[in-house]
């Protein structure tokens, strides 16, 4: 199988610090929030009977649930990260000019300072960049080698006639592992693919930081160097999806010996410096809205430039609100702040370790973006044809009000002949956006998953009743294959009584 602080909205001082581990006298190992909460948003925890109704109304698809029925929203970290006070302040100085906006100039400067690229093309979000890149470079017969696919990236590639090749090492598919960089690309397989298909049929090699669909696993800088060498050998562009670049850089600092004394800024620029083209979702990278593509190569810039006004908006806003552009610029600088970036990975590690201590199957080592529960083991009694990860996501919502996301075969797409393609992994992703949840809320998730694991045999399968042709996991509708949701609810009420 294959720390810096933003002191002014006008004057930016870029510094970086390496944090020391904060130990507790009690000996407990728990993450310490390095921020304070000053604005709050009320949450709803509705009765389990209402949660069951909501599941049926939403076609047992957590994307189709209303937030009025959701207690803890762990669907994604995309656009849900908490913004900083400095980001909110910066939004008040937006220059709303259609063209020549000073807000864009500030964003351009931030991209150069943080990502090391001088030429910027803004887009409204990451998948817009994927669309433009695929439109510019993919044709029928194109093959894109990558460490692993992301749903929207694969959809844009295949919609334009291309195919993908996922080139991970076998270790990447081991659920419980201590391998620090399971997102590494298999270099031997990369060269085999290039020789077999021909470099002229490979418009670019794609590296994703970090690999979303196999548990938010990072790649090492040494592996990226090796990919760069292979790209140079055969004259192929190297494209970096930098949406989770900050977290990947943080784990490089913690896990790759060569960079243990480096700071975030140094590591990030080393990574982006090896890519011909960098694109990102600001919803992840800078806790704002929007996205961008950046390069130092004028030829690449010109190849993409005309498509931005066609699909997105003028070159100085790219379909993004100018206020969000200001927030994005500040958010990029804040990516250099280890105390900000570390918050999500530390909470994820806490949850992963807590679940693992209860023998609940979870992807290890802890990655970024969220904790990932292995539905294939959790629901070993449910065949893959009945979508165990989707069933587990529905079951967890039913007994807790926690909304996670299926990352398995439902998130896959059918082949060109309409046949189901089953995912390498069936995962329930519990996203942990930056600075959003408290530790007690994380412990609530742990508790409800523990109960569900003890009652896992009550969970049954799902089947599609409505299936869109593309990106079905967003809009598709399913139904349970039996009355298992009612039985699971009955057991919950037996154990918890009138507790929500």
Coordinates of C-alpha atoms in Angstrom, one line a residue:
X1 CA 0.0 0.0 0.0
X2 CA 0.8 2.5 -1.1
X3 CA 6.8 34.1 19.5
X4 CA 6.2 36.7 18.1
X5 CA 3.8 39.5 19.0
X6 CA 1.9 41.9 16.7
X7 CA 2.3 45.2 18.5
X8 CA 0.7 47.5 16.0
X9 CA -1.6 47.3 13.0
X10 CA 0.7 49.6 11.1
X11 CA 4.2 48.6 12.3
X12 CA 5.0 44.9 12.4
X13 CA 8.0 43.5 14.3
X14 CA 8.7 40.0 13.4
X15 CA 10.4 38.0 16.1
X16 CA 10.2 34.4 17.1
X17 CA 10.7 32.4 20.3
X18 CA 11.1 28.8 21.1
X19 CA 8.9 27.7 23.9
X20 CA 10.0 25.7 26.9
X21 CA 7.8 22.9 28.1
X22 CA 5.6 24.0 31.0
X23 CA 5.6 21.3 33.8
X24 CA 3.0 20.9 36.5
X25 CA 4.1 20.1 40.1
X26 CA 1.4 17.5 40.2
X27 CA 3.1 15.6 37.5
X28 CA 0.1 15.8 35.2
X29 CA 0.8 16.3 31.5
X30 CA -1.9 18.7 30.3
X31 CA -1.8 21.5 27.7
X32 CA -1.8 25.0 29.1
X33 CA -3.7 27.7 27.2
X34 CA -1.4 30.6 26.4
X35 CA -4.3 33.0 25.7
X36 CA -7.3 34.4 27.5
X37 CA -10.9 34.3 26.4
X38 CA -12.6 37.8 26.1
X39 CA -15.4 37.1 23.7
X40 CA -17.6 34.0 24.1
X41 CA -20.2 32.4 21.9
X42 CA -23.1 30.4 23.4
X43 CA -23.4 26.7 22.7
X44 CA -26.4 24.5 22.6
X45 CA -26.6 20.9 24.0
X46 CA -30.0 19.7 22.9
X47 CA -31.7 16.5 24.1
X48 CA -30.7 13.2 22.5
X49 CA -34.2 12.8 21.0
X50 CA -33.6 16.0 19.1
X51 CA -30.2 14.9 18.0
X52 CA -31.7 11.7 16.5
X53 CA -34.3 13.8 14.6
X54 CA -31.5 16.1 13.4
X55 CA -29.6 13.0 12.0
X56 CA -32.6 11.9 10.0
X57 CA -33.3 15.4 8.7
X58 CA -29.6 15.7 7.7
X59 CA -29.4 12.4 6.0
X60 CA -26.9 11.0 8.5
X61 CA -24.3 13.4 7.0
X62 CA -22.7 15.7 9.7
X63 CA -22.2 18.4 7.0
X64 CA -25.9 18.8 6.8
X65 CA -26.5 19.4 10.5
X66 CA -27.6 22.8 11.8
X67 CA -25.4 24.4 14.4
X68 CA -28.5 24.9 16.5
X69 CA -28.3 21.1 17.1
X70 CA -24.5 20.9 17.5
X71 CA -22.7 21.2 20.8
X72 CA -19.0 21.0 20.0
X73 CA -18.3 21.6 16.3
X74 CA -15.3 19.5 15.4
X75 CA -16.2 19.1 11.8
X76 CA -13.2 21.1 10.5
X77 CA -10.5 23.6 11.3
X78 CA -11.2 25.4 8.1
X79 CA -12.5 28.9 8.8
X80 CA -13.3 28.0 12.4
X81 CA -10.0 28.9 14.1
X82 CA -10.3 31.7 16.6
X83 CA -9.0 35.1 15.3
X84 CA -6.7 37.2 17.5
X85 CA -7.4 40.7 18.9
X86 CA -4.8 42.1 16.5
X87 CA -6.5 40.5 13.5
X88 CA -9.9 42.0 14.5
X89 CA -8.2 45.4 15.0
X90 CA -6.5 45.2 11.6
X91 CA -9.9 44.6 9.9
X92 CA -10.9 48.2 10.8
X93 CA -8.2 49.8 8.6
X94 CA -9.2 48.1 5.4
X95 CA -8.7 50.0 2.1
X96 CA -11.8 49.1 0.1
X97 CA -10.4 50.2 -3.3
X98 CA -11.2 47.8 -6.1
X99 CA -7.7 48.1 -7.5
X100 CA -4.4 49.3 -6.0
X101 CA -5.6 48.6 -2.4
X102 CA -3.1 49.2 0.3
X103 CA -4.6 46.2 2.1
X104 CA -3.3 44.0 -0.7
X105 CA 0.1 45.7 -0.4
X106 CA 0.2 44.7 3.3
X107 CA -0.8 41.2 2.5
X108 CA 1.8 40.9 -0.2
X109 CA 4.5 42.1 2.2
X110 CA 3.3 39.5 4.8
X111 CA 3.5 36.7 2.2
X112 CA 7.1 37.8 1.3
X113 CA 8.1 38.1 4.9
X114 CA 6.6 34.8 6.1
X115 CA 6.5 32.6 3.1
X116 CA 9.5 34.1 1.2
X117 CA 7.6 34.6 -2.1
X118 CA 7.3 37.9 -3.8
X119 CA 4.6 37.3 -6.4
X120 CA 1.1 36.8 -4.9
X121 CA -2.2 35.9 -6.5
X122 CA -5.1 36.0 -4.1
X123 CA -8.1 33.6 -4.3
X124 CA -11.2 33.3 -2.2
X125 CA -10.1 30.0 -0.6
X126 CA -7.8 27.0 -1.1
X127 CA -9.9 25.1 -3.5
X128 CA -10.1 28.1 -5.8
X129 CA -6.3 27.9 -6.0
X130 CA -6.6 24.2 -6.8
X131 CA -9.1 25.0 -9.6
X132 CA -6.8 27.6 -11.2
X133 CA -3.7 25.4 -10.9
X134 CA -5.6 22.4 -12.4
X135 CA -7.1 24.5 -15.2
X136 CA -3.7 25.9 -16.1
X137 CA -1.7 22.7 -16.0
X138 CA -3.9 19.6 -16.1
X139 CA -5.0 18.0 -19.4
X140 CA -6.2 14.5 -20.3
X141 CA -3.5 12.0 -19.5
X142 CA -1.8 14.2 -16.9
X143 CA -0.6 12.4 -13.7
X144 CA 0.1 14.2 -10.5
X145 CA 2.3 12.4 -7.9
X146 CA 1.6 13.5 -4.4
X147 CA 2.2 12.3 -0.8
X148 CA -1.6 11.9 -0.4
X149 CA -4.6 13.4 -2.0
X150 CA -7.0 16.0 -0.5
X151 CA -10.7 15.7 -1.6
X152 CA -11.0 19.0 -3.4
X153 CA -7.5 18.7 -5.0
X154 CA -8.3 15.3 -6.4
X155 CA -11.7 16.5 -7.7
X156 CA -10.2 19.4 -9.6
X157 CA -7.5 17.2 -11.1
X158 CA -9.9 14.5 -12.2
X159 CA -12.4 17.1 -13.5
X160 CA -9.7 18.4 -15.8
X161 CA -8.8 14.9 -17.1
X162 CA -5.9 14.1 -14.9
X163 CA -5.2 11.3 -12.4
X164 CA -3.3 11.1 -9.1
X165 CA -0.6 8.8 -7.7
X166 CA -0.4 8.6 -3.9
X167 CA 3.2 7.8 -3.0
X168 CA 3.5 7.2 0.7
X169 CA 5.7 4.7 2.5
X170 CA 4.0 1.6 4.0
X171 CA 4.5 3.0 7.5
X172 CA 2.0 5.8 6.7
X173 CA -0.9 3.3 6.8
X174 CA 0.0 1.9 10.2
X175 CA -2.6 3.1 12.7
X176 CA -0.6 2.9 15.9
X177 CA 3.0 4.0 15.1
X178 CA 5.8 6.1 16.5
X179 CA 7.0 7.2 13.0
X180 CA 7.4 11.0 13.2
X181 CA 6.8 11.8 9.5
X182 CA 4.1 9.5 8.1
X183 CA 3.4 12.2 5.4
X184 CA 6.7 11.6 3.7
X185 CA 6.6 10.9 0.0
X186 CA 8.1 7.6 -1.1
X187 CA 11.1 8.7 -3.3
X188 CA 11.7 5.4 -4.9
X189 CA 8.1 5.2 -6.0
X190 CA 8.2 8.8 -7.2
X191 CA 11.1 8.0 -9.6
X192 CA 9.4 4.9 -10.8
X193 CA 6.2 6.8 -11.6
X194 CA 8.2 9.5 -13.5
X195 CA 10.0 7.0 -15.6
X196 CA 6.9 5.0 -16.4
X197 CA 4.6 7.9 -17.3
X198 CA 7.2 10.3 -18.6
X199 CA 8.1 13.7 -17.1
X200 CA 6.3 15.5 -19.9
X201 CA 3.0 13.9 -18.7
X202 CA 3.6 15.2 -15.1
X203 CA 2.9 18.9 -14.9
X204 CA 3.8 19.1 -11.2
X205 CA 4.5 17.1 -8.1
X206 CA 2.2 18.0 -5.2
X207 CA 3.3 17.9 -1.5
X208 CA 0.7 18.5 1.2
X209 CA 1.6 20.0 4.6
X210 CA 0.2 18.1 6.4
X211 CA -1.5 15.1 4.9
X212 CA -5.1 15.6 5.9
X213 CA -6.7 12.3 5.1
X214 CA -4.3 10.0 6.8
X215 CA -4.5 11.7 10.2
X216 CA -2.9 15.1 9.7
X217 CA 0.6 13.6 9.4
X218 CA 3.6 15.8 8.6
X219 CA 6.5 15.4 6.3
X220 CA 10.1 16.1 7.1
X221 CA 12.3 18.7 5.5
X222 CA 14.8 16.0 4.5
X223 CA 12.0 14.3 2.6
X224 CA 11.0 17.6 0.9
X225 CA 14.7 18.0 -0.1
X226 CA 14.6 14.6 -1.7
X227 CA 11.4 15.4 -3.6
X228 CA 13.0 18.7 -4.7
X229 CA 16.1 16.8 -6.0
X230 CA 13.8 14.4 -8.0
X231 CA 11.9 17.3 -9.4
X232 CA 15.1 19.0 -10.5
X233 CA 16.4 15.8 -12.0
X234 CA 13.4 15.5 -14.3
X235 CA 12.5 19.1 -14.8
X236 CA 9.1 19.0 -13.0
X237 CA 7.5 21.8 -11.0
X238 CA 7.1 21.2 -7.2
X239 CA 3.8 22.6 -5.8
X240 CA 3.3 22.9 -2.0
X241 CA -0.1 22.9 -0.4
X242 CA 0.8 25.0 2.6
X243 CA -2.6 25.1 4.3
X244 CA -1.3 23.4 7.4
X245 CA 2.3 24.7 7.0
X246 CA 2.6 26.2 10.4
X247 CA 1.7 23.0 12.2
X248 CA 4.0 20.9 9.9
X249 CA 6.8 23.4 10.7
X250 CA 6.1 23.1 14.4
X251 CA 6.3 19.3 14.3
X252 CA 9.6 19.5 12.2
X253 CA 10.9 21.6 15.1
X254 CA 9.8 19.0 17.6
X255 CA 10.7 15.8 15.7
X256 CA 13.5 16.5 13.2
X257 CA 16.9 16.6 15.0
X258 CA 18.5 19.0 12.5
X259 CA 15.9 21.7 13.3
X260 CA 15.4 21.3 17.1
X261 CA 17.1 24.7 17.7
X262 CA 15.5 26.5 14.8
X263 CA 12.5 28.9 15.0
X264 CA 9.3 28.8 13.1
X265 CA 10.2 31.5 10.6
X266 CA 13.4 29.7 9.6
X267 CA 11.7 26.4 9.1
X268 CA 8.8 27.8 7.1
X269 CA 11.1 29.6 4.7
X270 CA 13.2 26.5 4.2
X271 CA 10.1 24.6 3.2
X272 CA 8.5 27.2 1.0
X273 CA 11.9 27.9 -0.6
X274 CA 12.0 24.5 -2.1
X275 CA 8.6 24.9 -3.9
X276 CA 8.2 26.5 -7.3
X277 CA 4.6 27.3 -6.4
X278 CA 2.9 27.6 -2.9
X279 CA -0.8 27.7 -2.5
X280 CA -2.8 27.8 0.7
X281 CA -6.2 28.1 2.4
X282 CA -6.1 31.1 4.7
X283 CA -9.0 29.5 6.6
X284 CA -6.3 27.2 8.0
X285 CA -3.0 28.9 7.6
X286 CA -3.9 32.4 9.0
X287 CA -7.2 31.8 10.9
X288 CA -9.0 34.1 8.4
X289 CA -10.9 33.7 5.2
X290 CA -9.4 33.5 1.7
X291 CA -6.4 32.0 0.1
X292 CA -3.5 32.6 -2.2
X293 CA -0.9 31.3 -4.6
X294 CA 2.6 32.6 -4.5
X295 CA 5.8 32.1 -6.4
X296 CA 9.1 33.7 -7.3
X297 CA 8.9 32.4 -10.8
X298 CA 7.5 35.0 -13.2
X299 CA 6.7 32.4 -15.9
X300 CA 4.5 30.5 -13.4
X301 CA 2.9 33.8 -12.3
X302 CA 2.0 34.7 -15.8
X303 CA 0.6 31.2 -16.5
X304 CA -1.9 31.7 -13.6
X305 CA -2.5 35.4 -13.6
X306 CA -5.2 35.7 -16.2
X307 CA -7.3 33.0 -14.5
X308 CA -7.7 35.0 -11.3
X309 CA -9.9 37.8 -12.7
X310 CA -11.7 35.2 -14.7
X311 CA -12.7 33.0 -11.8
X312 CA -12.1 35.0 -8.6
X313 CA -11.9 38.8 -8.8
X314 CA -9.3 41.5 -9.6
X315 CA -5.7 40.8 -8.8
X316 CA -5.6 42.8 -5.6
X317 CA -8.5 41.1 -3.9
X318 CA -9.2 37.7 -5.6
X319 CA -12.7 37.4 -4.3
X320 CA -11.7 38.0 -0.7
X321 CA -13.3 40.7 1.5
X322 CA -10.7 43.5 2.0
X323 CA -11.2 43.2 5.8
X324 CA -10.3 39.6 5.6
X325 CA -7.2 40.5 3.6
X326 CA -6.1 42.6 6.5
X327 CA -6.8 39.8 8.9
X328 CA -4.9 37.4 6.7
X329 CA -1.8 39.5 6.7
X330 CA -1.7 39.6 10.5
X331 CA -2.5 35.9 10.7
X332 CA 0.4 35.1 8.5
X333 CA 2.8 36.9 10.9
X334 CA 1.2 35.1 13.8
X335 CA 2.1 31.8 12.2
X336 CA 5.6 32.6 13.3
X337 CA 4.4 32.6 17.0
X338 CA 5.1 29.1 18.4
X339 CA 2.8 29.8 21.3
X340 CA -0.1 30.3 18.9
X341 CA 0.7 27.4 16.5
X342 CA 1.3 24.9 19.3
X343 CA -2.1 25.2 20.9
X344 CA -4.0 23.0 18.5
X345 CA -1.3 20.2 18.3
X346 CA -1.0 20.1 22.1
X347 CA -4.7 19.7 22.6
X348 CA -4.8 17.1 19.8
X349 CA -2.0 15.2 21.5
X350 CA -3.8 15.3 24.8
X351 CA -6.9 13.9 23.3
X352 CA -5.1 11.2 21.3
X353 CA -3.1 10.1 24.4
X354 CA -6.2 10.0 26.5
X355 CA -8.1 7.9 24.0
X356 CA -5.1 5.6 23.5
X357 CA -4.8 5.0 27.2
X358 CA -8.4 3.6 27.1
X359 CA -7.5 1.3 24.2
X360 CA -9.6 3.3 21.8
X361 CA -8.1 2.9 18.3
X362 CA -6.7 6.3 17.2
X363 CA -4.0 7.4 14.7
X364 CA -0.6 7.7 16.4
X365 CA 1.5 9.6 16.6
X366 CA -0.8 12.6 17.1
X367 CA -0.8 14.8 14.1
X368 CA -2.3 18.2 13.3
X369 CA -5.8 19.4 12.5
X370 CA -7.5 16.9 14.8
X371 CA -7.6 13.6 16.5
X372 CA -8.4 10.7 14.2
X373 CA -10.3 7.7 15.4
X374 CA -9.8 4.4 13.4
X375 CA -13.4 3.4 12.5
X376 CA -12.2 0.1 10.9
X377 CA -11.2 -1.1 14.4
X378 CA -13.7 0.8 16.4
X379 CA -16.5 -0.6 14.3
X380 CA -14.9 -3.8 13.1
X381 CA -18.3 -5.4 12.8
X382 CA -19.4 -3.0 10.1
X383 CA -18.3 -3.9 6.6
X384 CA -16.6 -1.1 4.6
X385 CA -19.4 -1.3 2.1
X386 CA -21.6 0.2 4.9
X387 CA -19.3 3.2 5.6
X388 CA -18.1 2.6 9.2
X389 CA -16.5 6.0 9.5
X390 CA -19.7 7.8 8.5
X391 CA -21.7 5.5 10.9
X392 CA -19.2 6.3 13.8
X393 CA -19.5 10.1 13.1
X394 CA -23.3 9.8 13.3
X395 CA -23.2 7.7 16.4
X396 CA -20.9 10.1 18.2
X397 CA -23.1 13.0 17.4
X398 CA -26.2 11.2 18.6
X399 CA -24.8 10.4 22.0
X400 CA -22.8 13.6 22.6
X401 CA -23.8 16.5 20.2
X402 CA -20.2 16.5 19.0
X403 CA -19.9 16.9 15.3
X404 CA -17.0 15.2 13.7
X405 CA -16.2 14.5 10.0
X406 CA -16.1 11.2 8.1
X407 CA -12.7 10.8 6.4
X408 CA -13.1 7.5 4.6
X409 CA -14.9 6.0 1.7
X410 CA -17.7 8.5 1.8
X411 CA -15.1 11.1 1.3
X412 CA -13.7 9.2 -1.7
X413 CA -15.3 9.3 -5.2
X414 CA -16.4 6.6 -7.6
X415 CA -14.1 5.7 -10.4
X416 CA -14.8 6.6 -14.1
X417 CA -17.0 3.6 -14.4
X418 CA -19.2 4.3 -11.4
X419 CA -17.6 1.7 -9.2
X420 CA -17.1 2.4 -5.5
X421 CA -13.5 3.0 -4.5
X422 CA -12.8 2.2 -0.9
X423 CA -10.5 4.4 1.2
X424 CA -7.2 3.2 2.6
X425 CA -8.4 4.3 6.0
X426 CA -11.8 4.8 7.6
X427 CA -11.4 7.7 10.0
X428 CA -13.6 9.8 12.3
X429 CA -11.8 13.2 12.3
X430 CA -12.4 15.3 15.4
X431 CA -10.9 18.7 14.4
X432 CA -9.4 20.9 17.1
X433 CA -9.4 24.5 15.7
X434 CA -6.9 26.9 17.2
X435 CA -7.9 28.5 20.5
X436 CA -11.5 27.5 20.3
X437 CA -12.2 24.7 22.8
X438 CA -11.4 24.4 26.6
X439 CA -9.8 21.5 28.2
X440 CA -13.1 20.4 29.9
X441 CA -14.7 20.3 26.5
X442 CA -11.9 18.0 25.2
X443 CA -12.4 15.8 28.2
X444 CA -16.1 15.6 27.5
X445 CA -15.3 14.3 24.0
X446 CA -13.0 11.7 25.6
X447 CA -15.7 10.6 28.0
X448 CA -18.4 10.2 25.4
X449 CA -16.1 8.3 23.0
X450 CA -15.1 6.0 25.9
X451 CA -18.8 5.2 26.5
X452 CA -19.4 4.7 22.8
X453 CA -16.5 2.4 22.5
X454 CA -17.9 0.2 25.3
X455 CA -21.2 0.1 23.4
X456 CA -19.8 0.0 19.9
X457 CA -21.6 -3.2 18.9
X458 CA -24.8 -1.2 18.9
X459 CA -23.6 0.9 16.0
X460 CA -24.7 -0.2 12.6
X461 CA -24.0 0.7 9.0
X462 CA -25.2 3.3 6.5
X463 CA -26.2 3.4 2.8
X464 CA -26.6 6.2 0.3
X465 CA -30.0 7.4 -0.6
X466 CA -28.8 10.5 -2.5
X467 CA -25.4 10.7 -4.0
X468 CA -24.1 13.7 -6.0
X469 CA -21.6 13.0 -8.7
X470 CA -18.8 15.1 -7.2
X471 CA -17.8 15.7 -3.6
X472 CA -20.6 13.6 -2.3
X473 CA -19.4 13.8 1.3
X474 CA -20.6 17.5 1.3
X475 CA -24.2 17.1 0.1
X476 CA -24.9 13.3 0.1
X477 CA -27.7 11.8 2.0
X478 CA -27.6 8.4 3.8
X479 CA -29.8 6.3 6.0
X480 CA -29.1 3.6 8.6
X481 CA -29.3 0.0 7.4
X482 CA -31.3 -1.0 10.6
X483 CA -32.9 0.6 13.7
X484 CA -29.5 0.8 15.4
X485 CA -29.8 4.6 16.2
X486 CA -32.9 3.9 18.3
X487 CA -31.2 1.1 20.1
X488 CA -28.1 3.2 20.8
X489 CA -30.3 6.0 22.1
X490 CA -32.1 3.6 24.4
X491 CA -28.8 2.4 25.9
X492 CA -27.7 6.0 26.4
X493 CA -30.8 6.9 28.3
X494 CA -30.5 3.7 30.4
X495 CA -27.0 4.7 31.4
X496 CA -27.3 8.5 31.6
X497 CA -31.0 9.0 32.5
X498 CA -32.1 12.5 31.8
X499 CA -28.6 13.8 31.3
X500 CA -28.0 15.4 28.0

